mmCIF file of C-alpha atoms and ligand atoms in Angstrom:
data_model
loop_
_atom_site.group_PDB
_atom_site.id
_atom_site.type_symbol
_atom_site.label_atom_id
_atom_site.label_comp_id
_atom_site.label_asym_id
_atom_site.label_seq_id
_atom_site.Cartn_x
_atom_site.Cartn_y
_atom_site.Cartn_z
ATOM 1 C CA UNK A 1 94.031 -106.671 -110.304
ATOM 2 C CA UNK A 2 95.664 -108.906 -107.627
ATOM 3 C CA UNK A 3 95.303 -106.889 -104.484
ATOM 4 C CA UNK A 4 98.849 -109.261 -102.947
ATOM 5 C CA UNK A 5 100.507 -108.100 -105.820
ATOM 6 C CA UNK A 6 104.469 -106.524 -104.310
ATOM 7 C CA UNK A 7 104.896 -102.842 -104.276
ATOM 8 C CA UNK A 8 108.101 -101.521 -104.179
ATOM 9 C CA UNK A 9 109.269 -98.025 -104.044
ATOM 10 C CA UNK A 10 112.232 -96.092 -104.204
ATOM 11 C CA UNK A 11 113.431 -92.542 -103.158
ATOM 12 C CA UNK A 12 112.044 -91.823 -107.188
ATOM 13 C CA UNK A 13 110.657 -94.791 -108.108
ATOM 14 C CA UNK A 14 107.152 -97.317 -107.966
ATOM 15 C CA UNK A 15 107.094 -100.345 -109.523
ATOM 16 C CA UNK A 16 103.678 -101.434 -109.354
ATOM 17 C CA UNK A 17 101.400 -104.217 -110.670
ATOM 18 C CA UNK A 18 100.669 -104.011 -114.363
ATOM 19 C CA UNK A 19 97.183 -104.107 -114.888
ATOM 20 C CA UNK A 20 95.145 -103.546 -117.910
ATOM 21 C CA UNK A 21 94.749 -100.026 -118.034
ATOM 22 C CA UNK A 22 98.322 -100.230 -119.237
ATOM 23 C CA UNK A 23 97.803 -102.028 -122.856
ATOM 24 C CA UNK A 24 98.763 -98.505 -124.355
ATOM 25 C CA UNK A 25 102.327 -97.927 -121.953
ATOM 26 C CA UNK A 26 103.265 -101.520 -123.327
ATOM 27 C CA UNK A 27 102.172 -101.270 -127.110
ATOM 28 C CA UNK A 28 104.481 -97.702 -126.943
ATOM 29 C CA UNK A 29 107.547 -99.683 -125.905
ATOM 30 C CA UNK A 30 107.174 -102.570 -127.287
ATOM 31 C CA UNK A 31 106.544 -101.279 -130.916
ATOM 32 C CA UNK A 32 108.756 -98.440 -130.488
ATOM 33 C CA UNK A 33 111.944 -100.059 -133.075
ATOM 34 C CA UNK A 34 114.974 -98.532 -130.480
ATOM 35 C CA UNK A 35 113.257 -100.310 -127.689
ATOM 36 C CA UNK A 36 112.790 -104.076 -129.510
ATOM 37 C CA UNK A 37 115.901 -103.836 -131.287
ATOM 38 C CA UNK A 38 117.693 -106.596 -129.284
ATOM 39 C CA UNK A 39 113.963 -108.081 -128.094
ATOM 40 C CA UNK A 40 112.859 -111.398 -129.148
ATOM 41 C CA UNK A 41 109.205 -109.553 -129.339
ATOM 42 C CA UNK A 42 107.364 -106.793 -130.444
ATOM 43 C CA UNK A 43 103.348 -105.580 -131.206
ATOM 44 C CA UNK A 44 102.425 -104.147 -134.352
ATOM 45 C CA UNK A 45 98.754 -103.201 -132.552
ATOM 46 C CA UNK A 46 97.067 -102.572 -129.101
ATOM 47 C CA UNK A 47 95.050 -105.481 -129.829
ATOM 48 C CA UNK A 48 97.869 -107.908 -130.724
ATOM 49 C CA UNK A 49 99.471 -106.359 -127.181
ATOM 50 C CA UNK A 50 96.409 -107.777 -125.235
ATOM 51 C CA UNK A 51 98.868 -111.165 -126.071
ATOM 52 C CA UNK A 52 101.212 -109.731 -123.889
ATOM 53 C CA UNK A 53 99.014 -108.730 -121.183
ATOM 54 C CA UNK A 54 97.901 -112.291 -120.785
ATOM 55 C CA UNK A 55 101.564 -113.430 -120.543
ATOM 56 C CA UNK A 56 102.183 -110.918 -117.660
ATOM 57 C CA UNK A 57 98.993 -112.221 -116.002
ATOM 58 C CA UNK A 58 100.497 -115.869 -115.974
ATOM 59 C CA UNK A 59 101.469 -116.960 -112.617
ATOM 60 C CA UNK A 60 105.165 -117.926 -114.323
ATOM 61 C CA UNK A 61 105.360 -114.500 -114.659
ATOM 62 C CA UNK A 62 106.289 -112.052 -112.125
ATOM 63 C CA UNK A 63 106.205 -108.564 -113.771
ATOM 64 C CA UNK A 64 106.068 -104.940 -112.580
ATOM 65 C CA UNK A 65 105.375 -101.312 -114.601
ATOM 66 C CA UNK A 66 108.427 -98.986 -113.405
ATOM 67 C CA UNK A 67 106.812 -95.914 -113.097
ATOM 68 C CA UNK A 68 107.548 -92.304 -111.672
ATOM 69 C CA UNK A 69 107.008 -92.430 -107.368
ATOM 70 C CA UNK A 70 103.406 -90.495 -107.909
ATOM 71 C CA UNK A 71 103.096 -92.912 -110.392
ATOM 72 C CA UNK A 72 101.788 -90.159 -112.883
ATOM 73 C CA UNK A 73 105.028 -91.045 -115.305
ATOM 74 C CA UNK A 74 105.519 -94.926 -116.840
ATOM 75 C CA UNK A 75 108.848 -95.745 -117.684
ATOM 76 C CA UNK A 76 109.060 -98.948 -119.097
ATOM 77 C CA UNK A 77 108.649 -102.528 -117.003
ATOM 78 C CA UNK A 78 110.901 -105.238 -115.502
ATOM 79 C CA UNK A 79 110.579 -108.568 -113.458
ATOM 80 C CA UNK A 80 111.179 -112.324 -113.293
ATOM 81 C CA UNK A 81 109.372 -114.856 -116.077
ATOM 82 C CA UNK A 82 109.174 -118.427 -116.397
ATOM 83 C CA UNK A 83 109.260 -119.025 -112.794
ATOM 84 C CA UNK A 84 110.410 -122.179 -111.492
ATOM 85 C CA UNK A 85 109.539 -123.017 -108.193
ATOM 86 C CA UNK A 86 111.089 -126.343 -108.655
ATOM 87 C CA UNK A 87 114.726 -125.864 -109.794
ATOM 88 C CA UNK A 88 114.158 -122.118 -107.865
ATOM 89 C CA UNK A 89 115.295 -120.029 -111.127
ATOM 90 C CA UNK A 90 113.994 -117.601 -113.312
ATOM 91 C CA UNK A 91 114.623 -115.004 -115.821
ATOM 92 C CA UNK A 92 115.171 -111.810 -115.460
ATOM 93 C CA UNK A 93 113.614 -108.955 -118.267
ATOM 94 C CA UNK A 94 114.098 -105.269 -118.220
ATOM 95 C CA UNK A 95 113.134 -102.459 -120.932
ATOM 96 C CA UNK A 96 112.601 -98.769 -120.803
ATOM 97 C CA UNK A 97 110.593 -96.106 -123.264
ATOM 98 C CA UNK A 98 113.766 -94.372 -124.929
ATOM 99 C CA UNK A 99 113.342 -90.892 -123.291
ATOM 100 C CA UNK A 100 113.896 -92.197 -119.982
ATOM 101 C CA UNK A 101 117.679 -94.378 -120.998
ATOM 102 C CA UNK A 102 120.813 -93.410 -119.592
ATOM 103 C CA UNK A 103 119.269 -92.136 -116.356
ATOM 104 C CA UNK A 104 120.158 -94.553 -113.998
ATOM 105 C CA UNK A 105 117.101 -96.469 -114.030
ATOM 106 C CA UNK A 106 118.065 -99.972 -114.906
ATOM 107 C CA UNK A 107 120.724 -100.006 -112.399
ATOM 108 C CA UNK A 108 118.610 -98.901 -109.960
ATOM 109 C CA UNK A 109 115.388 -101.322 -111.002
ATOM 110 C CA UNK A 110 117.222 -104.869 -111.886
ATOM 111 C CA UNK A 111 118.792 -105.250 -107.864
ATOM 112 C CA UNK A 112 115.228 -104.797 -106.806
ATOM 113 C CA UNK A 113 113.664 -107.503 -108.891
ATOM 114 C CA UNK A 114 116.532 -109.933 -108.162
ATOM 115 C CA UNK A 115 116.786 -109.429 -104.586
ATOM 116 C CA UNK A 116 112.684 -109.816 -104.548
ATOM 117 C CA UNK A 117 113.210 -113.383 -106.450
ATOM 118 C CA UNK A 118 116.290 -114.249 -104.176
ATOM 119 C CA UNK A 119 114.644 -113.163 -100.900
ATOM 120 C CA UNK A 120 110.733 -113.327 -101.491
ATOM 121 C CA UNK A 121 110.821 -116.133 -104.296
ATOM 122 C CA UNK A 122 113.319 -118.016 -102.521
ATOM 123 C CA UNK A 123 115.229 -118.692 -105.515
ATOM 124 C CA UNK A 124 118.798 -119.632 -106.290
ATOM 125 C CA UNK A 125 119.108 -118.719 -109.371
ATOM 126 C CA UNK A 126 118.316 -115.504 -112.287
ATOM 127 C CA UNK A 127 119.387 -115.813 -115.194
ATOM 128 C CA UNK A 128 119.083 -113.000 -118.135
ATOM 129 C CA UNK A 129 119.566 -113.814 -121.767
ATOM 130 C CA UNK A 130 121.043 -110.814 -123.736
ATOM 131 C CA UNK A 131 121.411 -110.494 -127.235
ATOM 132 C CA UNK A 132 125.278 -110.248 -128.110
ATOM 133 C CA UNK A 133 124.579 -107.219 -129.837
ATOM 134 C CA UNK A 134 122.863 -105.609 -126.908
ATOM 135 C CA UNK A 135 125.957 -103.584 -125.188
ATOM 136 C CA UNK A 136 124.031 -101.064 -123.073
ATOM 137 C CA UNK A 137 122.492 -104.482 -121.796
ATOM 138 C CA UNK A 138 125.473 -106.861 -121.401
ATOM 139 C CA UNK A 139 127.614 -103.483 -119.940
ATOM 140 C CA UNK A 140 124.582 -102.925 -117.024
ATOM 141 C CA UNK A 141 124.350 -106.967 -116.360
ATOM 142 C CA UNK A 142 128.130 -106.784 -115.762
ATOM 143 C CA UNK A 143 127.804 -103.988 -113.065
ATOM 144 C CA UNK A 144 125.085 -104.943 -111.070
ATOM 145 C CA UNK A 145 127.021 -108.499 -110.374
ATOM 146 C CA UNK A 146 125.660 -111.098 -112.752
ATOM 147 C CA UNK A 147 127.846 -113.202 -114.306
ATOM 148 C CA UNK A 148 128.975 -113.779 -117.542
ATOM 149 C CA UNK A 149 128.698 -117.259 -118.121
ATOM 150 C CA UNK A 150 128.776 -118.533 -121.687
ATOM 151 C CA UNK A 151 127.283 -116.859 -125.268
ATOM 152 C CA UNK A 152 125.799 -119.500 -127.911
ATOM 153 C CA UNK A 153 126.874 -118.811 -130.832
ATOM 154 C CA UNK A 154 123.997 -118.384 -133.709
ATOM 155 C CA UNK A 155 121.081 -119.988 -131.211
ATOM 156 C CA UNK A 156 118.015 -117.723 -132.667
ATOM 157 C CA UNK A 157 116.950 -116.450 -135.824
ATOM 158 C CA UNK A 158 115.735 -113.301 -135.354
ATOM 159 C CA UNK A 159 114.068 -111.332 -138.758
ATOM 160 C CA UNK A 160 115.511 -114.516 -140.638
ATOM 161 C CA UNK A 161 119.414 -113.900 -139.520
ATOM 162 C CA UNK A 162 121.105 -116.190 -136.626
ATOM 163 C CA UNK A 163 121.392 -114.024 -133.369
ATOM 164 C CA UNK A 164 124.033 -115.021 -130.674
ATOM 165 C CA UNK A 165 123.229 -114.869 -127.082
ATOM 166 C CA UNK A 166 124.792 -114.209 -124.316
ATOM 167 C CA UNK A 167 123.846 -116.081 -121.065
ATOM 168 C CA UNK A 168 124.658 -113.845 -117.657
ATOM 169 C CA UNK A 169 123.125 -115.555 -114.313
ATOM 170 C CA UNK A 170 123.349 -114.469 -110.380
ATOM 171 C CA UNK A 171 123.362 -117.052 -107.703
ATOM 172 C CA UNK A 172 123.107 -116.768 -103.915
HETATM 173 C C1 COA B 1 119.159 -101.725 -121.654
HETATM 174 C C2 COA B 1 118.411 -100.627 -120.942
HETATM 175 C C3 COA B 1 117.344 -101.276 -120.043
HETATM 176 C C4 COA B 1 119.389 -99.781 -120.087
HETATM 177 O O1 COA B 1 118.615 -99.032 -119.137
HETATM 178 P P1 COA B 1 119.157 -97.642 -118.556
HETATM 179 O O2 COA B 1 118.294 -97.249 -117.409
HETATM 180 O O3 COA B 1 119.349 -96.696 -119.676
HETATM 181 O O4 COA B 1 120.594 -98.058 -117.999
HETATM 182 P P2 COA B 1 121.352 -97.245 -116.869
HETATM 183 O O5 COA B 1 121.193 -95.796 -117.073
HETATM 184 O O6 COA B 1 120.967 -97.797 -115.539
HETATM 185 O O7 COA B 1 122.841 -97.623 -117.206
HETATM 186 C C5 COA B 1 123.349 -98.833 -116.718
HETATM 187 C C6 COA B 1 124.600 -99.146 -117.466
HETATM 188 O O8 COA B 1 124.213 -99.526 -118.768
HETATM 189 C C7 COA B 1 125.195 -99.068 -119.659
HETATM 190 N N1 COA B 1 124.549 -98.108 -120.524
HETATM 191 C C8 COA B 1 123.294 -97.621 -120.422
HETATM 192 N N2 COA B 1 123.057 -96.727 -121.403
HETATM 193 C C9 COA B 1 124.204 -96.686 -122.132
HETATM 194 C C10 COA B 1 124.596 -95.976 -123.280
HETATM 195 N N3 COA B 1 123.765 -95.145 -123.907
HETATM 196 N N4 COA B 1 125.852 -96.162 -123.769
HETATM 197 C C11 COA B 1 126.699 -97.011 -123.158
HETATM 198 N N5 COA B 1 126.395 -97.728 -122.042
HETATM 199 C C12 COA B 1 125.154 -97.559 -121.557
HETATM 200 C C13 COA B 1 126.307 -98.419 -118.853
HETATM 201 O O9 COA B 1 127.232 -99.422 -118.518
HETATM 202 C C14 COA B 1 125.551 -97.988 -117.646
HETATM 203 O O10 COA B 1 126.385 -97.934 -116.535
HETATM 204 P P3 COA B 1 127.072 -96.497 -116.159
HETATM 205 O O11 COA B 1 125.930 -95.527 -116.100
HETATM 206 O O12 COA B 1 127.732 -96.818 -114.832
HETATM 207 O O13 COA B 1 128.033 -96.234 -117.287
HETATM 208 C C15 COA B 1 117.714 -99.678 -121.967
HETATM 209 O O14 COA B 1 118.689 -99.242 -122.855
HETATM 210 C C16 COA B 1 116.574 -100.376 -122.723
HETATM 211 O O15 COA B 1 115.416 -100.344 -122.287
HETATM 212 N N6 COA B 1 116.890 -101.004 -123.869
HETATM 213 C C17 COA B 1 115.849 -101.658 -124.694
HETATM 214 C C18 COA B 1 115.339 -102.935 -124.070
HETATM 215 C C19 COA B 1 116.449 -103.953 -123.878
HETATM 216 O O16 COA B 1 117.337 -104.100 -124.689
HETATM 217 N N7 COA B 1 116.357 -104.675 -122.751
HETATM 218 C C20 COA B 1 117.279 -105.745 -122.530
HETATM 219 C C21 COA B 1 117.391 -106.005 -121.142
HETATM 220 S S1 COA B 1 118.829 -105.380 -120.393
#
């Protein structure tokens, strides 16, 4: 638990530190098949999720649970990773449990995390990397001002088939 860890609320939201008591809210999204579908991960276990608690715990990482504002409800998680203080960039990440799509929530969340990078992190640059498959994704990137700036063609293989990607960034 890092005690400087950002808060930030909303008239409905709280998007709070993850910590470890959440290994269970992040094995439920990120074995649930709907929610990985366009991810480049996903746990088969709670204990093979402890992996990704130790990447949210890395200092490149700057990660938050989006949860209800009495913080009774999780909803999914969101933030910046592989942080770089140098060339002041990172990536931006974003998924929600199912029951809680369509609601607003992503629209909402992703100006909060990039505004926290552009105005806390002092960066110049997020950039989010979105399966060319994933239109609910590329649709929301495209509203909330990032920029479509190029797609490579066949760049990942993903369950043993090429994936394209398509690269969206926001600068200040
Ligand atoms: C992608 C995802 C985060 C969208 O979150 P969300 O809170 O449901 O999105 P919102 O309700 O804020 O909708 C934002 C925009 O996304 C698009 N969108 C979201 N759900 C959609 C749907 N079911 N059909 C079509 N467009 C949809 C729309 O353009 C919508 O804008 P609008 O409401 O003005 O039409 C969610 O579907 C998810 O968690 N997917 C799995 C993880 C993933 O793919 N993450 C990739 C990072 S984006």
């Amino acid at each position: 638990m890092d005690n400087d860890f950002p808060t930030i609320k909303t008239d409905r939201l709280l998007l709070r530190e993850i910590t470890d008591v959440d290994l269970e809210n992040i094995f439920n999204g990120l074995s649930n098949p709907n929610v990985v579908q366009y991810y480049g991960i996903s746990f088969s276990s709670l204990d093979a999720t402890k992996e990704q608690m130790i990447w949210f715990a890395d200092e490149k990482q700057m990660w938050w649970a989006i949860c209800s504002l009495d913080n009774q409800t999780f909803y999914g998680a969101g933030g910046l990773n592989s942080i770089s203080h140098k060339e002041r960039k990172a990536e931006i990440g974003l998924w929600l449990l199912p029951k809680f799509w369509g609601k607003g929530i992503m629209k909402e969340v992703l100006p909060l995390i990039s505004d926290y990078g552009f105005d806390q992190l002092k960066l110049n640059r997020i950039e989010g990397f979105v399966d060319t498959e994933n239109v609910n994704c590329k649709n929301a990137m495209s509203k909330l001002d990032f920029q479509h700036e190029k797609t490579m063609k066949d760049c990942e293989i993903k369950n043993g088939k090429p994936i394209s990607v398509d690269v969206y960034a926001k600068t200040i």
